[in-house]
Amino acid sequence: MSTKNLSNEEARKKIKDLAESIDYTMMATDLNNQPFHVVPMSTKEVDEAGNIWFLSNKNSEHNQNIERENKTQLIYADKGNFEFLTVYGRATISTDRNRIKELYGSGDDAWFEGVDDPNITAIKIQPDEAHYWDTKHGKVLSLLKMAQGAITGNEPDLGEHGNLKV
């Protein structure tokens, strides 16, 4: 894998592409304690500034953790396409009803009593550090390239990874 560090607009685009295509992430909060709290979350949006948005219940353990300490880690993995993203950043909780309505989708009815549920909050993660691993070819072709490299002794071009500076 080659290293390709990205910054500014390229970094924001890579975060958006990976976070929105992978969708589900493991959100870790309460990072100062072990074990830290981890919960699966569905990405609602990555905005133009590179902030990653989620919907959450105001009474959830991760909301309570964010209120105490805003440091958060997101871990995205798409094993089918060999795409991975980790984001370390600062979380803020919003109760802005307009923002919540923008993020809300019909699938969220499984978790909330409609868009006007008073317990809905929006969580915004502002990335401080991020790193990605992205194969160009998907899992099957990458495995074939690895096998070819093992046979020939040549290092296969499996894709790229790098730091993302937003």
Backbone as JSON Lines, residues from 0, in Angstrom:
{"i":0,"aa":"M","n":[0.84,-1.18,0.0],"ca":[0.0,0.0,0.0],"c":[0.87,1.23,0.0]}
{"i":1,"aa":"S","n":[0.52,2.15,-0.82],"ca":[1.27,3.4,-0.85],"c":[0.65,4.38,0.14]}
{"i":2,"aa":"T","n":[1.47,5.31,0.6],"ca":[1.01,6.32,1.54],"c":[0.66,7.58,0.77]}
{"i":3,"aa":"K","n":[-0.55,8.08,1.03],"ca":[-0.99,9.33,0.41],"c":[-1.72,10.14,1.48]}
{"i":4,"aa":"N","n":[-1.01,11.06,2.1],"ca":[-1.61,11.93,3.08],"c":[-2.4,13.02,2.36]}
{"i":5,"aa":"L","n":[-3.56,13.34,2.9],"ca":[-4.42,14.34,2.28],"c":[-4.72,15.45,3.27]}
{"i":6,"aa":"S","n":[-4.95,16.66,2.76],"ca":[-5.29,17.77,3.64],"c":[-6.37,18.63,3.0]}
{"i":7,"aa":"N","n":[-6.95,19.45,3.83],"ca":[-7.97,20.42,3.43],"c":[-9.11,19.77,2.65]}
{"i":8,"aa":"E","n":[-9.39,20.29,1.46],"ca":[-10.54,19.83,0.68],"c":[-10.44,18.35,0.32]}
{"i":9,"aa":"E","n":[-9.25,17.89,-0.05],"ca":[-9.07,16.46,-0.38],"c":[-9.37,15.57,0.84]}
{"i":10,"aa":"A","n":[-8.92,16.01,2.01],"ca":[-9.15,15.25,3.24],"c":[-10.64,15.23,3.57]}
{"i":11,"aa":"R","n":[-11.3,16.38,3.47],"ca":[-12.74,16.43,3.75],"c":[-13.51,15.52,2.79]}
{"i":12,"aa":"K","n":[-13.12,15.53,1.51],"ca":[-13.79,14.69,0.52],"c":[-13.58,13.21,0.83]}
{"i":13,"aa":"K","n":[-12.38,12.82,1.23],"ca":[-12.1,11.41,1.56],"c":[-12.92,10.98,2.77]}
{"i":14,"aa":"I","n":[-12.99,11.83,3.8],"ca":[-13.8,11.51,4.99],"c":[-15.26,11.35,4.57]}
{"i":15,"aa":"K","n":[-15.76,12.29,3.78],"ca":[-17.16,12.24,3.34],"c":[-17.42,10.97,2.54]}
{"i":16,"aa":"D","n":[-16.57,10.69,1.57],"ca":[-16.76,9.51,0.71],"c":[-16.79,8.23,1.54]}
{"i":17,"aa":"L","n":[-15.81,8.06,2.41],"ca":[-15.73,6.81,3.17],"c":[-16.81,6.73,4.25]}
{"i":18,"aa":"A","n":[-17.01,7.78,5.02],"ca":[-17.98,7.74,6.13],"c":[-19.4,7.53,5.61]}
{"i":19,"aa":"E","n":[-19.75,8.21,4.51],"ca":[-21.11,8.08,4.01],"c":[-21.32,6.76,3.26]}
{"i":20,"aa":"S","n":[-20.28,6.24,2.6],"ca":[-20.47,4.96,1.89],"c":[-20.44,3.78,2.85]}
{"i":21,"aa":"I","n":[-19.62,3.84,3.89],"ca":[-19.59,2.76,4.88],"c":[-20.81,2.86,5.79]}
{"i":22,"aa":"D","n":[-21.22,4.06,6.13],"ca":[-22.39,4.39,6.94],"c":[-22.19,4.06,8.41]}
{"i":23,"aa":"Y","n":[-22.18,2.78,8.78],"ca":[-22.13,2.44,10.2],"c":[-20.71,2.51,10.74]}
{"i":24,"aa":"T","n":[-20.61,3.08,11.92],"ca":[-19.34,3.22,12.61],"c":[-19.51,2.75,14.05]}
{"i":25,"aa":"M","n":[-18.4,2.46,14.67],"ca":[-18.4,2.24,16.1],"c":[-17.91,3.54,16.73]}
{"i":26,"aa":"M","n":[-18.76,4.16,17.52],"ca":[-18.44,5.41,18.2],"c":[-17.97,5.11,19.61]}
{"i":27,"aa":"A","n":[-16.75,5.52,19.9],"ca":[-16.19,5.31,21.24],"c":[-16.2,6.64,21.99]}
{"i":28,"aa":"T","n":[-16.74,6.61,23.2],"ca":[-16.75,7.77,24.09],"c":[-16.18,7.33,25.44]}
{"i":29,"aa":"D","n":[-16.01,8.28,26.34],"ca":[-15.45,8.01,27.66],"c":[-14.05,7.4,27.49]}
{"i":30,"aa":"L","n":[-13.26,8.03,26.61],"ca":[-11.96,7.49,26.22],"c":[-10.93,7.47,27.35]}
{"i":31,"aa":"N","n":[-11.18,8.23,28.42],"ca":[-10.22,8.25,29.53],"c":[-10.36,7.04,30.46]}
{"i":32,"aa":"N","n":[-11.43,6.27,30.29],"ca":[-11.66,5.09,31.12],"c":[-11.55,3.83,30.28]}
{"i":33,"aa":"Q","n":[-11.15,2.74,30.93],"ca":[-11.09,1.46,30.24],"c":[-11.96,0.47,30.96]}
{"i":34,"aa":"P","n":[-12.8,-0.25,30.28],"ca":[-13.03,-0.13,28.85],"c":[-13.85,1.12,28.56]}
{"i":35,"aa":"F","n":[-13.56,1.76,27.43],"ca":[-14.36,2.91,27.05],"c":[-15.69,2.43,26.47]}
{"i":36,"aa":"H","n":[-16.62,3.34,26.35],"ca":[-17.97,3.0,25.89],"c":[-18.0,3.02,24.36]}
{"i":37,"aa":"V","n":[-18.52,1.96,23.74],"ca":[-18.58,1.86,22.28],"c":[-19.99,1.49,21.87]}
{"i":38,"aa":"V","n":[-20.49,2.18,20.85],"ca":[-21.84,1.93,20.38],"c":[-21.87,2.09,18.85]}
{"i":39,"aa":"P","n":[-22.63,1.24,18.14],"ca":[-22.75,1.43,16.69],"c":[-23.65,2.62,16.39]}
{"i":40,"aa":"M","n":[-23.26,3.4,15.39],"ca":[-24.02,4.58,14.99],"c":[-24.07,4.66,13.47]}
{"i":41,"aa":"S","n":[-25.16,5.2,12.97],"ca":[-25.32,5.4,11.53],"c":[-25.0,6.85,11.18]}
{"i":42,"aa":"T","n":[-24.1,7.04,10.25],"ca":[-23.71,8.38,9.81],"c":[-24.87,9.02,9.06]}
{"i":43,"aa":"K","n":[-25.27,10.19,9.49],"ca":[-26.36,10.9,8.83],"c":[-25.85,11.82,7.73]}
{"i":44,"aa":"E","n":[-24.68,12.44,7.97],"ca":[-24.14,13.39,6.99],"c":[-22.7,13.73,7.36]}
{"i":45,"aa":"V","n":[-21.93,14.03,6.33],"ca":[-20.64,14.69,6.52],"c":[-20.78,16.02,5.81]}
{"i":46,"aa":"D","n":[-20.69,17.11,6.57],"ca":[-20.93,18.43,5.97],"c":[-19.69,18.96,5.25]}
{"i":47,"aa":"E","n":[-19.81,20.12,4.66],"ca":[-18.75,20.71,3.84],"c":[-17.48,20.99,4.63]}
{"i":48,"aa":"A","n":[-17.6,21.17,5.94],"ca":[-16.43,21.42,6.79],"c":[-15.76,20.12,7.25]}
{"i":49,"aa":"G","n":[-16.35,18.98,6.89],"ca":[-15.79,17.69,7.29],"c":[-16.33,17.17,8.61]}
{"i":50,"aa":"N","n":[-17.3,17.86,9.2],"ca":[-17.93,17.4,10.44],"c":[-18.86,16.23,10.14]}
{"i":51,"aa":"I","n":[-18.86,15.25,11.03],"ca":[-19.67,14.05,10.85],"c":[-20.84,14.12,11.82]}
{"i":52,"aa":"W","n":[-22.06,13.91,11.29],"ca":[-23.28,14.09,12.07],"c":[-24.01,12.77,12.31]}
{"i":53,"aa":"F","n":[-24.6,12.66,13.5],"ca":[-25.4,11.51,13.91],"c":[-26.63,12.0,14.66]}
{"i":54,"aa":"L","n":[-27.63,11.14,14.76],"ca":[-28.76,11.39,15.65],"c":[-28.64,10.47,16.84]}
{"i":55,"aa":"S","n":[-29.08,10.95,18.0],"ca":[-28.93,10.17,19.22],"c":[-29.99,10.56,20.24]}
{"i":56,"aa":"N","n":[-30.2,9.69,21.19],"ca":[-31.14,9.96,22.27],"c":[-30.43,10.77,23.36]}
{"i":57,"aa":"K","n":[-31.07,11.82,23.82],"ca":[-30.45,12.68,24.83],"c":[-30.13,11.95,26.13]}
{"i":58,"aa":"N","n":[-30.81,10.83,26.39],"ca":[-30.59,10.07,27.62],"c":[-29.59,8.93,27.46]}
{"i":59,"aa":"S","n":[-28.99,8.82,26.29],"ca":[-28.07,7.7,26.03],"c":[-26.77,7.87,26.83]}
{"i":60,"aa":"E","n":[-26.11,6.73,27.04],"ca":[-24.84,6.75,27.76],"c":[-23.78,7.54,27.0]}
{"i":61,"aa":"H","n":[-23.76,7.41,25.66],"ca":[-22.74,8.16,24.89],"c":[-23.01,9.66,24.93]}
{"i":62,"aa":"N","n":[-24.27,10.09,24.96],"ca":[-24.54,11.52,25.12],"c":[-24.04,12.01,26.49]}
{"i":63,"aa":"Q","n":[-24.28,11.22,27.51],"ca":[-23.81,11.59,28.85],"c":[-22.29,11.66,28.89]}
{"i":64,"aa":"N","n":[-21.63,10.71,28.23],"ca":[-20.17,10.72,28.18],"c":[-19.65,11.96,27.45]}
{"i":65,"aa":"I","n":[-20.29,12.31,26.33],"ca":[-19.87,13.48,25.55],"c":[-20.04,14.76,26.37]}
{"i":66,"aa":"E","n":[-21.1,14.84,27.17],"ca":[-21.3,16.02,28.01],"c":[-20.18,16.18,29.03]}
{"i":67,"aa":"R","n":[-19.63,15.06,29.51],"ca":[-18.53,15.1,30.48],"c":[-17.18,15.34,29.8]}
{"i":68,"aa":"E","n":[-16.97,14.66,28.66],"ca":[-15.68,14.72,27.96],"c":[-15.96,14.56,26.48]}
{"i":69,"aa":"N","n":[-15.63,15.56,25.69],"ca":[-16.05,15.56,24.29],"c":[-15.15,14.78,23.34]}
{"i":70,"aa":"K","n":[-14.08,14.19,23.82],"ca":[-13.2,13.42,22.94],"c":[-13.91,12.14,22.48]}
{"i":71,"aa":"T","n":[-13.85,11.88,21.18],"ca":[-14.59,10.76,20.58],"c":[-13.75,10.12,19.49]}
{"i":72,"aa":"Q","n":[-13.87,8.81,19.36],"ca":[-13.19,8.07,18.28],"c":[-14.26,7.35,17.47]}
{"i":73,"aa":"L","n":[-14.17,7.46,16.14],"ca":[-15.05,6.74,15.23],"c":[-14.22,5.72,14.46]}
{"i":74,"aa":"I","n":[-14.73,4.51,14.33],"ca":[-14.02,3.47,13.6],"c":[-14.99,2.89,12.56]}
{"i":75,"aa":"Y","n":[-14.68,3.14,11.29],"ca":[-15.47,2.66,10.16],"c":[-14.74,1.49,9.52]}
{"i":76,"aa":"A","n":[-15.48,0.46,9.11],"ca":[-14.87,-0.68,8.43],"c":[-15.85,-1.26,7.41]}
{"i":77,"aa":"D","n":[-15.4,-1.34,6.19],"ca":[-16.14,-2.03,5.13],"c":[-15.25,-3.16,4.65]}
{"i":78,"aa":"K","n":[-15.39,-4.31,5.28],"ca":[-14.51,-5.44,4.96],"c":[-14.75,-5.94,3.55]}
{"i":79,"aa":"G","n":[-15.95,-5.75,3.01],"ca":[-16.25,-6.2,1.66],"c":[-15.45,-5.47,0.6]}
{"i":80,"aa":"N","n":[-15.19,-4.19,0.82],"ca":[-14.43,-3.38,-0.13],"c":[-13.03,-3.04,0.36]}
{"i":81,"aa":"F","n":[-12.66,-3.58,1.52],"ca":[-11.36,-3.27,2.13],"c":[-11.17,-1.76,2.28]}
{"i":82,"aa":"E","n":[-12.17,-1.08,2.82],"ca":[-12.08,0.36,3.08],"c":[-12.26,0.58,4.58]}
{"i":83,"aa":"F","n":[-11.38,1.4,5.14],"ca":[-11.38,1.63,6.58],"c":[-11.07,3.1,6.87]}
{"i":84,"aa":"L","n":[-11.64,3.6,7.95],"ca":[-11.45,4.99,8.34],"c":[-11.53,5.08,9.86]}
{"i":85,"aa":"T","n":[-10.59,5.79,10.45],"ca":[-10.68,6.09,11.87],"c":[-10.58,7.6,12.03]}
{"i":86,"aa":"V","n":[-11.46,8.14,12.87],"ca":[-11.52,9.58,13.1],"c":[-11.49,9.83,14.6]}
{"i":87,"aa":"Y","n":[-10.57,10.68,15.02],"ca":[-10.51,11.12,16.41],"c":[-10.9,12.59,16.4]}
{"i":88,"aa":"G","n":[-11.85,12.95,17.25],"ca":[-12.27,14.35,17.24],"c":[-13.04,14.74,18.48]}
{"i":89,"aa":"R","n":[-13.63,15.93,18.38],"ca":[-14.4,16.51,19.48],"c":[-15.88,16.51,19.13]}
{"i":90,"aa":"A","n":[-16.69,16.02,20.05],"ca":[-18.12,15.92,19.83],"c":[-18.85,17.05,20.53]}
{"i":91,"aa":"T","n":[-19.91,17.52,19.89],"ca":[-20.84,18.46,20.51],"c":[-22.25,17.95,20.27]}
{"i":92,"aa":"I","n":[-23.12,18.23,21.21],"ca":[-24.5,17.8,21.13],"c":[-25.37,19.01,20.84]}
{"i":93,"aa":"S","n":[-26.25,18.86,19.86],"ca":[-27.14,19.95,19.46],"c":[-28.59,19.51,19.63]}
{"i":94,"aa":"T","n":[-29.42,20.45,20.05],"ca":[-30.86,20.23,20.11],"c":[-31.59,21.11,19.1]}
{"i":95,"aa":"D","n":[-30.84,21.65,18.15],"ca":[-31.42,22.51,17.11],"c":[-32.44,21.7,16.3]}
{"i":96,"aa":"R","n":[-33.72,22.03,16.43],"ca":[-34.8,21.26,15.79],"c":[-34.68,21.28,14.27]}
{"i":97,"aa":"N","n":[-34.25,22.42,13.69],"ca":[-34.1,22.47,12.24],"c":[-33.01,21.51,11.76]}
{"i":98,"aa":"R","n":[-31.9,21.47,12.48],"ca":[-30.81,20.58,12.1],"c":[-31.25,19.12,12.23]}
{"i":99,"aa":"I","n":[-31.96,18.81,13.3],"ca":[-32.46,17.46,13.52],"c":[-33.39,17.06,12.38]}
{"i":100,"aa":"K","n":[-34.27,17.96,11.97],"ca":[-35.19,17.66,10.86],"c":[-34.44,17.44,9.56]}
{"i":101,"aa":"E","n":[-33.35,18.16,9.34],"ca":[-32.53,17.96,8.14],"c":[-31.89,16.57,8.12]}
{"i":102,"aa":"L","n":[-31.5,16.08,9.28],"ca":[-30.8,14.8,9.39],"c":[-31.74,13.6,9.47]}
{"i":103,"aa":"Y","n":[-32.95,13.82,9.89],"ca":[-33.89,12.72,10.18],"c":[-34.36,12.04,8.9]}
{"i":104,"aa":"G","n":[-34.43,10.71,8.93],"ca":[-34.97,9.93,7.83],"c":[-36.0,8.94,8.34]}
{"i":105,"aa":"S","n":[-36.76,8.36,7.44],"ca":[-37.83,7.44,7.85],"c":[-37.28,6.24,8.64]}
{"i":106,"aa":"G","n":[-36.05,5.82,8.36],"ca":[-35.45,4.71,9.1],"c":[-35.22,5.03,10.57]}
{"i":107,"aa":"D","n":[-35.2,6.31,10.89],"ca":[-34.99,6.71,12.28],"c":[-36.21,6.48,13.16]}
{"i":108,"aa":"D","n":[-37.37,6.19,12.52],"ca":[-38.57,5.88,13.28],"c":[-38.4,4.65,14.16]}
{"i":109,"aa":"A","n":[-37.44,3.79,13.81],"ca":[-37.18,2.61,14.64],"c":[-36.61,2.99,16.0]}
{"i":110,"aa":"W","n":[-35.98,4.16,16.08],"ca":[-35.31,4.59,17.31],"c":[-36.03,5.71,18.04]}
{"i":111,"aa":"F","n":[-36.83,6.48,17.29],"ca":[-37.48,7.65,17.86],"c":[-38.96,7.65,17.53]}
{"i":112,"aa":"E","n":[-39.72,8.43,18.27],"ca":[-41.16,8.55,18.04],"c":[-41.44,9.7,17.06]}
{"i":113,"aa":"G","n":[-40.81,9.63,15.91],"ca":[-40.99,10.65,14.89],"c":[-39.99,11.78,15.05]}
{"i":114,"aa":"V","n":[-39.95,12.63,14.04],"ca":[-38.97,13.71,13.99],"c":[-39.13,14.71,15.14]}
{"i":115,"aa":"D","n":[-40.32,14.79,15.71],"ca":[-40.57,15.74,16.8],"c":[-40.36,15.14,18.19]}
{"i":116,"aa":"D","n":[-39.82,13.93,18.25],"ca":[-39.52,13.3,19.54],"c":[-38.62,14.24,20.34]}
{"i":117,"aa":"P","n":[-39.02,14.62,21.54],"ca":[-38.22,15.59,22.32],"c":[-36.88,15.03,22.8]}
{"i":118,"aa":"N","n":[-36.67,13.71,22.67],"ca":[-35.42,13.1,23.13],"c":[-34.33,13.06,22.06]}
{"i":119,"aa":"I","n":[-34.63,13.49,20.84],"ca":[-33.63,13.43,19.76],"c":[-32.63,14.57,19.91]}
{"i":120,"aa":"T","n":[-31.37,14.22,19.77],"ca":[-30.3,15.21,19.67],"c":[-29.47,14.9,18.43]}
{"i":121,"aa":"A","n":[-28.73,15.87,17.97],"ca":[-27.77,15.68,16.89],"c":[-26.38,15.74,17.5]}
{"i":122,"aa":"I","n":[-25.54,14.82,17.11],"ca":[-24.15,14.82,17.57],"c":[-23.28,15.21,16.37]}
{"i":123,"aa":"K","n":[-22.43,16.19,16.58],"ca":[-21.48,16.61,15.55],"c":[-20.07,16.24,16.02]}
{"i":124,"aa":"I","n":[-19.35,15.51,15.17],"ca":[-17.96,15.17,15.45],"c":[-17.09,16.04,14.55]}
{"i":125,"aa":"Q","n":[-16.27,16.88,15.17],"ca":[-15.31,17.7,14.43],"c":[-13.97,16.98,14.46]}
{"i":126,"aa":"P","n":[-13.52,16.46,13.3],"ca":[-12.28,15.68,13.27],"c":[-11.05,16.49,13.67]}
{"i":127,"aa":"D","n":[-10.23,15.91,14.52],"ca":[-8.91,16.47,14.84],"c":[-7.82,15.69,14.11]}
{"i":128,"aa":"E","n":[-8.0,14.38,14.05],"ca":[-7.06,13.5,13.35],"c":[-7.87,12.4,12.68]}
{"i":129,"aa":"A","n":[-7.4,11.95,11.53],"ca":[-8.06,10.86,10.84],"c":[-7.02,10.09,10.02]}
{"i":130,"aa":"H","n":[-7.32,8.83,9.78],"ca":[-6.45,7.98,8.96],"c":[-7.36,7.05,8.17]}
{"i":131,"aa":"Y","n":[-6.97,6.76,6.93],"ca":[-7.77,5.9,6.08],"c":[-6.91,4.82,5.43]}
{"i":132,"aa":"W","n":[-7.57,3.73,5.06],"ca":[-7.0,2.66,4.27],"c":[-8.03,2.4,3.17]}
{"i":133,"aa":"D","n":[-7.62,2.5,1.93],"ca":[-8.57,2.42,0.83],"c":[-7.95,1.63,-0.32]}
{"i":134,"aa":"T","n":[-8.48,0.45,-0.58],"ca":[-8.0,-0.3,-1.73],"c":[-8.68,0.25,-2.97]}
{"i":135,"aa":"K","n":[-8.0,0.2,-4.05],"ca":[-8.55,0.72,-5.3],"c":[-9.46,-0.3,-5.97]}
{"i":136,"aa":"H","n":[-9.34,-1.56,-5.57],"ca":[-9.91,-2.62,-6.37],"c":[-10.95,-3.47,-5.66]}
{"i":137,"aa":"G","n":[-11.22,-3.25,-4.41],"ca":[-12.15,-4.1,-3.69],"c":[-11.46,-5.36,-3.17]}
{"i":138,"aa":"K","n":[-12.19,-6.13,-2.42],"ca":[-11.62,-7.27,-1.7],"c":[-11.11,-8.37,-2.62]}
{"i":139,"aa":"V","n":[-11.91,-8.8,-3.58],"ca":[-11.54,-9.95,-4.41],"c":[-10.28,-9.67,-5.21]}
{"i":140,"aa":"L","n":[-10.25,-8.55,-5.89],"ca":[-9.07,-8.21,-6.7],"c":[-7.84,-7.98,-5.81]}
{"i":141,"aa":"S","n":[-8.04,-7.4,-4.65],"ca":[-6.92,-7.19,-3.72],"c":[-6.34,-8.53,-3.27]}
{"i":142,"aa":"L","n":[-7.21,-9.49,-2.98],"ca":[-6.72,-10.82,-2.58],"c":[-5.95,-11.47,-3.73]}
{"i":143,"aa":"L","n":[-6.44,-11.31,-4.95],"ca":[-5.73,-11.86,-6.11],"c":[-4.36,-11.19,-6.29]}
{"i":144,"aa":"K","n":[-4.32,-9.86,-6.09],"ca":[-3.05,-9.15,-6.21],"c":[-2.07,-9.58,-5.12]}
{"i":145,"aa":"M","n":[-2.58,-9.84,-3.9],"ca":[-1.71,-10.33,-2.83],"c":[-1.14,-11.7,-3.19]}
{"i":146,"aa":"A","n":[-1.99,-12.57,-3.74],"ca":[-1.52,-13.9,-4.14],"c":[-0.48,-13.78,-5.25]}
{"i":147,"aa":"Q","n":[-0.73,-12.91,-6.2],"ca":[0.23,-12.71,-7.3],"c":[1.56,-12.2,-6.75]}
{"i":148,"aa":"G","n":[1.49,-11.27,-5.8],"ca":[2.7,-10.74,-5.18],"c":[3.47,-11.82,-4.44]}
{"i":149,"aa":"A","n":[2.74,-12.73,-3.77],"ca":[3.4,-13.82,-3.05],"c":[4.11,-14.76,-4.02]}
{"i":150,"aa":"I","n":[3.51,-14.97,-5.18],"ca":[4.1,-15.87,-6.18],"c":[5.3,-15.23,-6.86]}
{"i":151,"aa":"T","n":[5.15,-13.95,-7.26],"ca":[6.2,-13.29,-8.03],"c":[7.26,-12.64,-7.17]}
{"i":152,"aa":"G","n":[6.94,-12.37,-5.92],"ca":[7.88,-11.67,-5.05],"c":[7.82,-10.17,-5.22]}
{"i":153,"aa":"N","n":[6.96,-9.67,-6.11],"ca":[6.77,-8.23,-6.31],"c":[5.71,-7.71,-5.35]}
{"i":154,"aa":"E","n":[5.93,-6.51,-4.85],"ca":[4.95,-5.91,-3.96],"c":[3.74,-5.45,-4.77]}
{"i":155,"aa":"P","n":[2.54,-5.94,-4.43],"ca":[1.36,-5.57,-5.21],"c":[0.88,-4.16,-4.86]}
{"i":156,"aa":"D","n":[0.26,-3.5,-5.83],"ca":[-0.36,-2.19,-5.6],"c":[-1.77,-2.44,-5.08]}
{"i":157,"aa":"L","n":[-1.92,-2.38,-3.76],"ca":[-3.21,-2.69,-3.13],"c":[-4.05,-1.47,-2.86]}
{"i":158,"aa":"G","n":[-3.52,-0.3,-3.05],"ca":[-4.29,0.9,-2.76],"c":[-3.45,1.87,-1.97]}
{"i":159,"aa":"E","n":[-4.11,2.64,-1.14],"ca":[-3.39,3.68,-0.4],"c":[-3.95,3.83,1.0]}
{"i":160,"aa":"H","n":[-3.14,4.45,1.82],"ca":[-3.55,4.83,3.17],"c":[-2.85,6.12,3.5]}
{"i":161,"aa":"G","n":[-3.35,6.81,4.49],"ca":[-2.69,8.05,4.88],"c":[-3.43,8.82,5.94]}
{"i":162,"aa":"N","n":[-2.8,9.87,6.41],"ca":[-3.41,10.76,7.38],"c":[-4.27,11.77,6.66]}
{"i":163,"aa":"L","n":[-5.31,12.2,7.34],"ca":[-6.24,13.21,6.79],"c":[-6.22,14.41,7.71]}
{"i":164,"aa":"K","n":[-5.81,15.55,7.18],"ca":[-5.78,16.8,7.96],"c":[-6.85,17.72,7.41]}
{"i":165,"aa":"V","n":[-7.91,17.89,8.2],"ca":[-9.05,18.71,7.76],"c":[-8.77,20.17,8.04]}
